[in-house]
PDB file of C-alpha atoms in Angstrom:
ATOM      1  CA  MET Z   1     -50.727  18.286 -20.620  1.00  0.00           C
ATOM      2  CA  ILE Z   2     -48.150  15.709 -19.372  1.00  0.00           C
ATOM      3  CA  LYS Z   3     -50.371  12.620 -19.422  1.00  0.00           C
ATOM      4  CA  LYS Z   4     -48.528   9.680 -16.775  1.00  0.00           C
ATOM      5  CA  ASN Z   5     -47.905   5.707 -18.013  1.00  0.00           C
ATOM      6  CA  LYS Z   6     -48.175   2.999 -15.492  1.00  0.00           C
ATOM      7  CA  PHE Z   7     -44.970   2.175 -17.210  1.00  0.00           C
ATOM      8  CA  SER Z   8     -42.895   5.514 -15.490  1.00  0.00           C
ATOM      9  CA  LEU Z   9     -39.817   5.797 -13.618  1.00  0.00           C
ATOM     10  CA  PRO Z  10     -40.662   6.690 -10.097  1.00  0.00           C
ATOM     11  CA  VAL Z  11     -38.771   9.566  -9.238  1.00  0.00           C
ATOM     12  CA  GLY Z  12     -36.738   8.524  -6.727  1.00  0.00           C
ATOM     13  CA  ILE Z  13     -34.875   5.944  -9.408  1.00  0.00           C
ATOM     14  CA  LEU Z  14     -34.609   9.463 -11.943  1.00  0.00           C
ATOM     15  CA  TYR Z  15     -32.989  11.605  -8.528  1.00  0.00           C
ATOM     16  CA  ALA Z  16     -30.765   9.267  -8.229  1.00  0.00           C
ATOM     17  CA  THR Z  17     -29.038   7.958 -11.412  1.00  0.00           C
ATOM     18  CA  PRO Z  18     -27.040  10.748 -11.401  1.00  0.00           C
ATOM     19  CA  MET Z  19     -25.087   9.431  -7.757  1.00  0.00           C
ATOM     20  CA  MET Z  20     -24.865   5.823  -9.096  1.00  0.00           C
ATOM     21  CA  SER Z  21     -22.960   7.223 -12.123  1.00  0.00           C
ATOM     22  CA  TYR Z  22     -20.410   8.300  -9.577  1.00  0.00           C
ATOM     23  CA  LEU Z  23     -20.913   5.480  -7.385  1.00  0.00           C
ATOM     24  CA  ILE Z  24     -20.001   3.248 -10.072  1.00  0.00           C
ATOM     25  CA  PRO Z  25     -16.628   4.488 -10.518  1.00  0.00           C
ATOM     26  CA  PHE Z  26     -15.781   4.796  -7.051  1.00  0.00           C
ATOM     27  CA  CYS Z  27     -16.077   1.320  -6.284  1.00  0.00           C
ATOM     28  CA  VAL Z  28     -14.394   0.560  -9.644  1.00  0.00           C
ATOM     29  CA  GLY Z  29     -11.954   1.952  -7.699  1.00  0.00           C
ATOM     30  CA  PHE Z  30     -12.237   0.434  -4.630  1.00  0.00           C
ATOM     31  CA  ALA Z  31     -12.194  -3.054  -5.590  1.00  0.00           C
ATOM     32  CA  LEU Z  32      -9.061  -2.488  -8.167  1.00  0.00           C
ATOM     33  CA  SER Z  33      -7.168  -0.694  -5.644  1.00  0.00           C
ATOM     34  CA  ALA Z  34      -7.330  -2.586  -3.658  1.00  0.00           C
ATOM     35  CA  SER Z  35      -7.358  -5.946  -5.065  1.00  0.00           C
ATOM     36  CA  LEU Z  36      -3.299  -4.286  -5.784  1.00  0.00           C
ATOM     37  CA  ILE Z  37      -2.353  -3.505  -1.988  1.00  0.00           C
ATOM     38  CA  VAL Z  38      -4.309  -6.769  -0.363  1.00  0.00           C
ATOM     39  CA  ALA Z  39      -0.472  -8.352  -0.828  1.00  0.00           C
ATOM     40  CA  ILE Z  40       2.907  -9.163   1.018  1.00  0.00           C
ATOM     41  CA  GLY Z  41       4.514  -6.809   0.841  1.00  0.00           C
ATOM     42  CA  ALA Z  42       7.503  -4.445   2.122  1.00  0.00           C
ATOM     43  CA  GLN Z  43       5.134  -1.634   3.301  1.00  0.00           C
ATOM     44  CA  ASN Z  44       2.504  -3.588   4.651  1.00  0.00           C
ATOM     45  CA  LEU Z  45       5.203  -5.960   6.857  1.00  0.00           C
ATOM     46  CA  PHE Z  46       6.685  -3.109   8.641  1.00  0.00           C
ATOM     47  CA  LEU Z  47       3.477  -1.153   9.287  1.00  0.00           C
ATOM     48  CA  LEU Z  48       1.945  -5.115  11.221  1.00  0.00           C
ATOM     49  CA  ARG Z  49       4.946  -5.171  12.953  1.00  0.00           C
ATOM     50  CA  GLN Z  50       4.821  -1.399  14.321  1.00  0.00           C
ATOM     51  CA  GLY Z  51       0.813  -2.112  14.451  1.00  0.00           C
ATOM     52  CA  LEU Z  52       2.200  -5.901  16.750  1.00  0.00           C
ATOM     53  CA  LYS Z  53       4.595  -3.230  18.557  1.00  0.00           C
ATOM     54  CA  ARG Z  54       1.634  -0.083  18.735  1.00  0.00           C
ATOM     55  CA  GLU Z  55       4.242   1.791  17.893  1.00  0.00           C
ATOM     56  CA  HIS Z  56       2.962   5.251  16.349  1.00  0.00           C
ATOM     57  CA  ILE Z  57       0.618   3.138  14.737  1.00  0.00           C
ATOM     58  CA  GLY Z  58      -1.561   6.484  13.279  1.00  0.00           C
ATOM     59  CA  VAL Z  59       0.539   7.999  11.643  1.00  0.00           C
ATOM     60  CA  ILE Z  60       2.206   5.437  10.255  1.00  0.00           C
ATOM     61  CA  VAL Z  61      -1.361   4.613   9.195  1.00  0.00           C
ATOM     62  CA  LEU Z  62      -1.920   8.892   7.445  1.00  0.00           C
ATOM     63  CA  PHE Z  63       1.589   8.441   5.664  1.00  0.00           C
ATOM     64  CA  CYS Z  64       1.010   5.513   3.697  1.00  0.00           C
ATOM     65  CA  GLY Z  65      -2.683   6.286   2.706  1.00  0.00           C
ATOM     66  CA  LEU Z  66      -1.432   9.643   1.998  1.00  0.00           C
ATOM     67  CA  SER Z  67       1.234   8.694  -0.381  1.00  0.00           C
ATOM     68  CA  ASP Z  68      -0.571   5.957  -2.205  1.00  0.00           C
ATOM     69  CA  ALA Z  69      -3.598   8.896  -2.997  1.00  0.00           C
ATOM     70  CA  ILE Z  70      -0.948  11.374  -4.299  1.00  0.00           C
ATOM     71  CA  LEU Z  71       0.365   8.213  -6.098  1.00  0.00           C
ATOM     72  CA  ILE Z  72      -2.765   7.740  -7.121  1.00  0.00           C
ATOM     73  CA  ILE Z  73      -3.940  11.028  -8.854  1.00  0.00           C
ATOM     74  CA  ALA Z  74      -0.319  11.586 -10.408  1.00  0.00           C
ATOM     75  CA  GLY Z  75      -1.356   7.865 -11.927  1.00  0.00           C
ATOM     76  CA  VAL Z  76      -4.571   8.762 -13.342  1.00  0.00           C
ATOM     77  CA  SER Z  77      -3.522  12.560 -14.139  1.00  0.00           C
ATOM     78  CA  GLY Z  78      -1.113  11.369 -16.637  1.00  0.00           C
ATOM     79  CA  MET Z  79       2.330  11.079 -15.124  1.00  0.00           C
ATOM     80  CA  GLY Z  80       2.348   7.350 -15.939  1.00  0.00           C
ATOM     81  CA  ALA Z  81       2.963   8.503 -19.651  1.00  0.00           C
ATOM     82  CA  PHE Z  82       6.225  10.421 -18.492  1.00  0.00           C
ATOM     83  CA  LEU Z  83       7.557   8.082 -16.396  1.00  0.00           C
ATOM     84  CA  THR Z  84       6.945   5.168 -19.136  1.00  0.00           C
ATOM     85  CA  ALA Z  85       8.576   7.473 -21.506  1.00  0.00           C
ATOM     86  CA  ILE Z  86      12.604   8.134 -19.683  1.00  0.00           C
ATOM     87  CA  PRO Z  87      12.867   4.269 -17.849  1.00  0.00           C
ATOM     88  CA  GLN Z  88      16.325   5.739 -16.753  1.00  0.00           C
ATOM     89  CA  VAL Z  89      14.293   7.524 -13.833  1.00  0.00           C
ATOM     90  CA  SER Z  90      12.750   3.712 -13.356  1.00  0.00           C
ATOM     91  CA  THR Z  91      15.193   1.780 -13.314  1.00  0.00           C
ATOM     92  CA  ALA Z  92      16.937   4.485 -10.180  1.00  0.00           C
ATOM     93  CA  PHE Z  93      14.177   3.782  -8.484  1.00  0.00           C
ATOM     94  CA  ALA Z  94      14.725   0.141  -8.821  1.00  0.00           C
ATOM     95  CA  LEU Z  95      18.960   0.407  -8.292  1.00  0.00           C
ATOM     96  CA  GLY Z  96      18.329   2.350  -4.383  1.00  0.00           C
ATOM     97  CA  GLY Z  97      14.876   0.677  -3.985  1.00  0.00           C
ATOM     98  CA  ALA Z  98      16.948  -3.089  -3.562  1.00  0.00           C
ATOM     99  CA  LEU Z  99      19.394  -2.296  -2.071  1.00  0.00           C
ATOM    100  CA  PHE Z 100      17.192  -0.466   0.927  1.00  0.00           C
ATOM    101  CA  LEU Z 101      15.310  -3.442   0.438  1.00  0.00           C
ATOM    102  CA  ALA Z 102      18.869  -5.791   0.633  1.00  0.00           C
ATOM    103  CA  TRP Z 103      20.519  -3.851   3.832  1.00  0.00           C
ATOM    104  CA  TYR Z 104      16.300  -4.694   6.117  1.00  0.00           C
ATOM    105  CA  GLY Z 105      16.001  -7.670   5.642  1.00  0.00           C
ATOM    106  CA  ILE Z 106      20.225  -8.898   6.355  1.00  0.00           C
ATOM    107  CA  LYS Z 107      18.613  -6.371   9.566  1.00  0.00           C
ATOM    108  CA  SER Z 108      15.556  -8.255  10.397  1.00  0.00           C
ATOM    109  CA  LEU Z 109      17.508 -11.947   9.487  1.00  0.00           C
ATOM    110  CA  LEU Z 110      20.115 -10.594  12.493  1.00  0.00           C
ATOM    111  CA  ARG Z 111      17.711  -8.872  14.456  1.00  0.00           C
ATOM    112  CA  ALA Z 112      15.147 -13.017  14.632  1.00  0.00           C
ATOM    113  CA  LYS Z 113      18.745 -13.920  15.908  1.00  0.00           C
ATOM    114  CA  ALA Z 114      17.925 -12.088  19.279  1.00  0.00           C
ATOM    115  CA  GLN Z 115      16.023 -14.357  20.997  1.00  0.00           C
ATOM    116  CA  ASP Z 116      15.275 -12.423  23.900  1.00  0.00           C
ATOM    117  CA  SER Z 117      14.736  -9.469  21.925  1.00  0.00           C
ATOM    118  CA  MET Z 118      11.587 -10.016  19.787  1.00  0.00           C
ATOM    119  CA  THR Z 119       8.730 -10.412  22.413  1.00  0.00           C
ATOM    120  CA  VAL Z 120       6.661  -6.021  21.876  1.00  0.00           C
ATOM    121  CA  LEU Z 121       8.150  -5.739  25.891  1.00  0.00           C
ATOM    122  CA  GLN Z 122      11.496  -6.230  25.564  1.00  0.00           C
ATOM    123  CA  GLY Z 123      12.299  -5.460  22.027  1.00  0.00           C
ATOM    124  CA  GLN Z 124      13.625  -1.638  21.204  1.00  0.00           C
ATOM    125  CA  PRO Z 125      11.269   1.049  20.273  1.00  0.00           C
ATOM    126  CA  ILE Z 126      12.222   3.386  17.058  1.00  0.00           C
ATOM    127  CA  SER Z 127      11.631   6.639  17.750  1.00  0.00           C
ATOM    128  CA  LEU Z 128       8.363   8.616  15.021  1.00  0.00           C
ATOM    129  CA  LYS Z 129      11.233  10.561  13.255  1.00  0.00           C
ATOM    130  CA  LYS Z 130      12.776   6.248  12.062  1.00  0.00           C
ATOM    131  CA  ALA Z 131       9.697   4.641  11.426  1.00  0.00           C
ATOM    132  CA  LEU Z 132       8.466   7.461   9.188  1.00  0.00           C
ATOM    133  CA  ALA Z 133      11.702   7.843   7.487  1.00  0.00           C
ATOM    134  CA  THR Z 134      11.567   3.719   6.565  1.00  0.00           C
ATOM    135  CA  VAL Z 135       8.012   3.221   5.807  1.00  0.00           C
ATOM    136  CA  ALA Z 136       8.824   6.415   3.693  1.00  0.00           C
ATOM    137  CA  ALA Z 137      11.837   4.561   2.084  1.00  0.00           C
ATOM    138  CA  PHE Z 138       9.182   0.917   1.516  1.00  0.00           C
ATOM    139  CA  THR Z 139       7.001   3.613  -0.559  1.00  0.00           C
ATOM    140  CA  TRP Z 140       8.564   6.203  -2.309  1.00  0.00           C
ATOM    141  CA  LEU Z 141      11.995   3.626  -3.810  1.00  0.00           C
ATOM    142  CA  ASN Z 142       9.382   1.034  -4.941  1.00  0.00           C
ATOM    143  CA  PRO Z 143       8.757   0.500  -7.736  1.00  0.00           C
ATOM    144  CA  HIS Z 144       6.754  -2.221  -7.589  1.00  0.00           C
ATOM    145  CA  VAL Z 145       4.663   0.409  -6.353  1.00  0.00           C
ATOM    146  CA  TYR Z 146       4.210   3.349  -8.941  1.00  0.00           C
ATOM    147  CA  LEU Z 147       3.561  -0.318 -10.918  1.00  0.00           C
ATOM    148  CA  ASP Z 148       0.325  -0.508  -9.833  1.00  0.00           C
ATOM    149  CA  THR Z 149      -0.863   3.183  -8.075  1.00  0.00           C
ATOM    150  CA  VAL Z 150       0.473   4.969 -11.081  1.00  0.00           C
ATOM    151  CA  LEU Z 151       0.637   3.353 -14.697  1.00  0.00           C
ATOM    152  CA  LEU Z 152      -2.255   0.298 -13.410  1.00  0.00           C
ATOM    153  CA  MET Z 153      -4.264   2.432 -11.962  1.00  0.00           C
ATOM    154  CA  GLY Z 154      -3.530   5.633 -14.566  1.00  0.00           C
ATOM    155  CA  THR Z 155      -4.323   2.784 -16.709  1.00  0.00           C
ATOM    156  CA  ALA Z 156      -7.538   1.457 -16.072  1.00  0.00           C
ATOM    157  CA  ALA Z 157      -8.843   5.202 -15.321  1.00  0.00           C
ATOM    158  CA  THR Z 158      -8.687   6.133 -18.456  1.00  0.00           C
ATOM    159  CA  ALA Z 159     -12.052   3.815 -19.491  1.00  0.00           C
ATOM    160  CA  GLN Z 160     -13.764   6.512 -18.255  1.00  0.00           C
ATOM    161  CA  PRO Z 161     -14.314   9.890 -18.638  1.00  0.00           C
ATOM    162  CA  ILE Z 162     -12.448  12.703 -17.358  1.00  0.00           C
ATOM    163  CA  ALA Z 163     -15.117  14.169 -15.497  1.00  0.00           C
ATOM    164  CA  LEU Z 164     -15.235  10.457 -13.657  1.00  0.00           C
ATOM    165  CA  ARG Z 165     -12.314   9.623 -13.117  1.00  0.00           C
ATOM    166  CA  PRO Z 166     -11.786  12.229  -9.545  1.00  0.00           C
ATOM    167  CA  PHE Z 167     -14.302   8.941  -8.361  1.00  0.00           C
ATOM    168  CA  PHE Z 168     -12.486   6.257  -9.906  1.00  0.00           C
ATOM    169  CA  ALA Z 169      -9.511   7.945  -7.602  1.00  0.00           C
ATOM    170  CA  ALA Z 170     -11.191   8.979  -4.942  1.00  0.00           C
ATOM    171  CA  GLY Z 171     -11.959   5.044  -4.310  1.00  0.00           C
ATOM    172  CA  ALA Z 172      -8.615   3.850  -5.518  1.00  0.00           C
ATOM    173  CA  ALA Z 173      -7.559   6.296  -2.597  1.00  0.00           C
ATOM    174  CA  SER Z 174     -10.247   5.039   0.274  1.00  0.00           C
ATOM    175  CA  ALA Z 175      -9.678   1.762  -0.134  1.00  0.00           C
ATOM    176  CA  SER Z 176      -6.060   2.287   0.594  1.00  0.00           C
ATOM    177  CA  PHE Z 177      -6.802   4.506   4.193  1.00  0.00           C
ATOM    178  CA  LEU Z 178      -8.598   1.145   4.622  1.00  0.00           C
ATOM    179  CA  TRP Z 179      -6.122  -1.027   4.068  1.00  0.00           C
ATOM    180  CA  PHE Z 180      -3.135   0.111   6.110  1.00  0.00           C
ATOM    181  CA  ALA Z 181      -6.138   0.871   9.235  1.00  0.00           C
ATOM    182  CA  SER Z 182      -7.160  -2.583   9.506  1.00  0.00           C
ATOM    183  CA  LEU Z 183      -4.025  -3.995   8.990  1.00  0.00           C
ATOM    184  CA  GLY Z 184      -2.763  -1.080  11.305  1.00  0.00           C
ATOM    185  CA  TYR Z 185      -4.620  -1.141  13.998  1.00  0.00           C
ATOM    186  CA  GLY Z 186      -5.529  -4.879  13.843  1.00  0.00           C
ATOM    187  CA  ALA Z 187      -2.327  -6.454  14.822  1.00  0.00           C
ATOM    188  CA  ARG Z 188      -3.289  -6.366  18.399  1.00  0.00           C
ATOM    189  CA  LEU Z 189      -6.009  -8.657  17.675  1.00  0.00           C
ATOM    190  CA  LEU Z 190      -3.163 -11.472  16.731  1.00  0.00           C
ATOM    191  CA  GLN Z 191      -0.531 -10.253  19.542  1.00  0.00           C
ATOM    192  CA  PRO Z 192      -1.808 -13.806  21.684  1.00  0.00           C
ATOM    193  CA  LEU Z 193      -0.525 -15.170  18.615  1.00  0.00           C
ATOM    194  CA  PHE Z 194       2.846 -12.780  19.473  1.00  0.00           C
ATOM    195  CA  ALA Z 195       3.122 -13.336  22.550  1.00  0.00           C
ATOM    196  CA  SER Z 196       6.109 -15.578  23.046  1.00  0.00           C
ATOM    197  CA  PRO Z 197       9.694 -14.257  21.164  1.00  0.00           C
ATOM    198  CA  ARG Z 198       9.754 -17.617  19.219  1.00  0.00           C
ATOM    199  CA  SER Z 199       7.355 -15.951  17.053  1.00  0.00           C
ATOM    200  CA  TRP Z 200       9.100 -12.722  16.349  1.00  0.00           C
ATOM    201  CA  GLN Z 201      11.003 -14.836  15.689  1.00  0.00           C
ATOM    202  CA  ILE Z 202       9.935 -16.568  12.958  1.00  0.00           C
ATOM    203  CA  LEU Z 203       7.980 -12.619  11.257  1.00  0.00           C
ATOM    204  CA  ASP Z 204      11.360 -11.920  11.758  1.00  0.00           C
ATOM    205  CA  LEU Z 205      12.911 -14.654   9.688  1.00  0.00           C
ATOM    206  CA  LEU Z 206      10.172 -14.123   6.800  1.00  0.00           C
ATOM    207  CA  ILE Z 207      10.142 -10.996   6.476  1.00  0.00           C
ATOM    208  CA  GLY Z 208      14.128 -10.838   6.375  1.00  0.00           C
ATOM    209  CA  CYS Z 209      13.421 -13.285   3.665  1.00  0.00           C
ATOM    210  CA  ILE Z 210      10.540 -12.028   1.503  1.00  0.00           C
ATOM    211  CA  MET Z 211      13.143  -8.050   1.698  1.00  0.00           C
ATOM    212  CA  LEU Z 212      15.780 -10.175  -0.318  1.00  0.00           C
ATOM    213  CA  ALA Z 213      13.411 -11.669  -2.328  1.00  0.00           C
ATOM    214  CA  LEU Z 214      11.979  -8.822  -2.899  1.00  0.00           C
ATOM    215  CA  ALA Z 215      15.203  -7.176  -3.937  1.00  0.00           C
ATOM    216  CA  ALA Z 216      16.950  -9.656  -5.912  1.00  0.00           C
ATOM    217  CA  LEU Z 217      13.729  -9.117  -7.887  1.00  0.00           C
ATOM    218  CA  LEU Z 218      13.778  -5.070  -8.284  1.00  0.00           C
ATOM    219  CA  LEU Z 219      17.506  -6.139  -9.734  1.00  0.00           C
ATOM    220  CA  TRP Z 220      16.342  -8.476 -11.856  1.00  0.00           C
ATOM    221  CA  GLN Z 221      13.815  -7.066 -13.528  1.00  0.00           C
ATOM    222  CA  GLY Z 222      15.062  -2.983 -12.837  1.00  0.00           C
ATOM    223  CA  VAL Z 223      18.685  -3.205 -14.287  1.00  0.00           C
ATOM    224  CA  LEU Z 224      19.350  -6.588 -14.972  1.00  0.00           C
ATOM    225  CA  HIS Z 225      16.901  -6.450 -17.410  1.00  0.00           C
ATOM    226  CA  THR Z 226      17.646  -3.378 -19.038  1.00  0.00           C
ATOM    227  CA  LEU Z 227      21.871  -4.368 -20.309  1.00  0.00           C
TER     228      LEU Z 227
END
């Protein structure tokens, strides 16, 4: 018969050890994804504007979250190495993304000139199909999305044992869903700030400048830098 001494671990701790082995990679993936996604980008700005207008928020949040989850899983599964081996793919994405961002940036600047269309009530609503097409372009034509979700997350996942990488990916995807939901549904808290046409004008002016800057950055990093 085995005798227990006073230094024996409680049974609860012994049973909690496997759970901790799953929780740690989940938290690591969550923290890394949160640090990457909480940044001013084209996708976030579009979601913020739709949240302020309260248009198609649920569908857009779901689309953004699922897109990030797909890309994260692809990165953890090793797709990052494939994209790195074929630089022409990233160059094509950079060119397409730069053109789209430049077009949307110019459109935002032109919209900022029309003060009477800046309020939520007077603004022209967009259809669900157009909203999804726009956010899809912001998501899938932006090489920085692949850099964050596929390459960086995929590289970070290699530090985890293979059996624990699904928990790492689950944590990263959970951070994306939480962020997009908070941004989309939390934007309504800023509506008092955007009650005046001037606030919407400033927002569209900011969006336009950021989009054009991102377009120039994509051209430099993805196209001109390869020449």
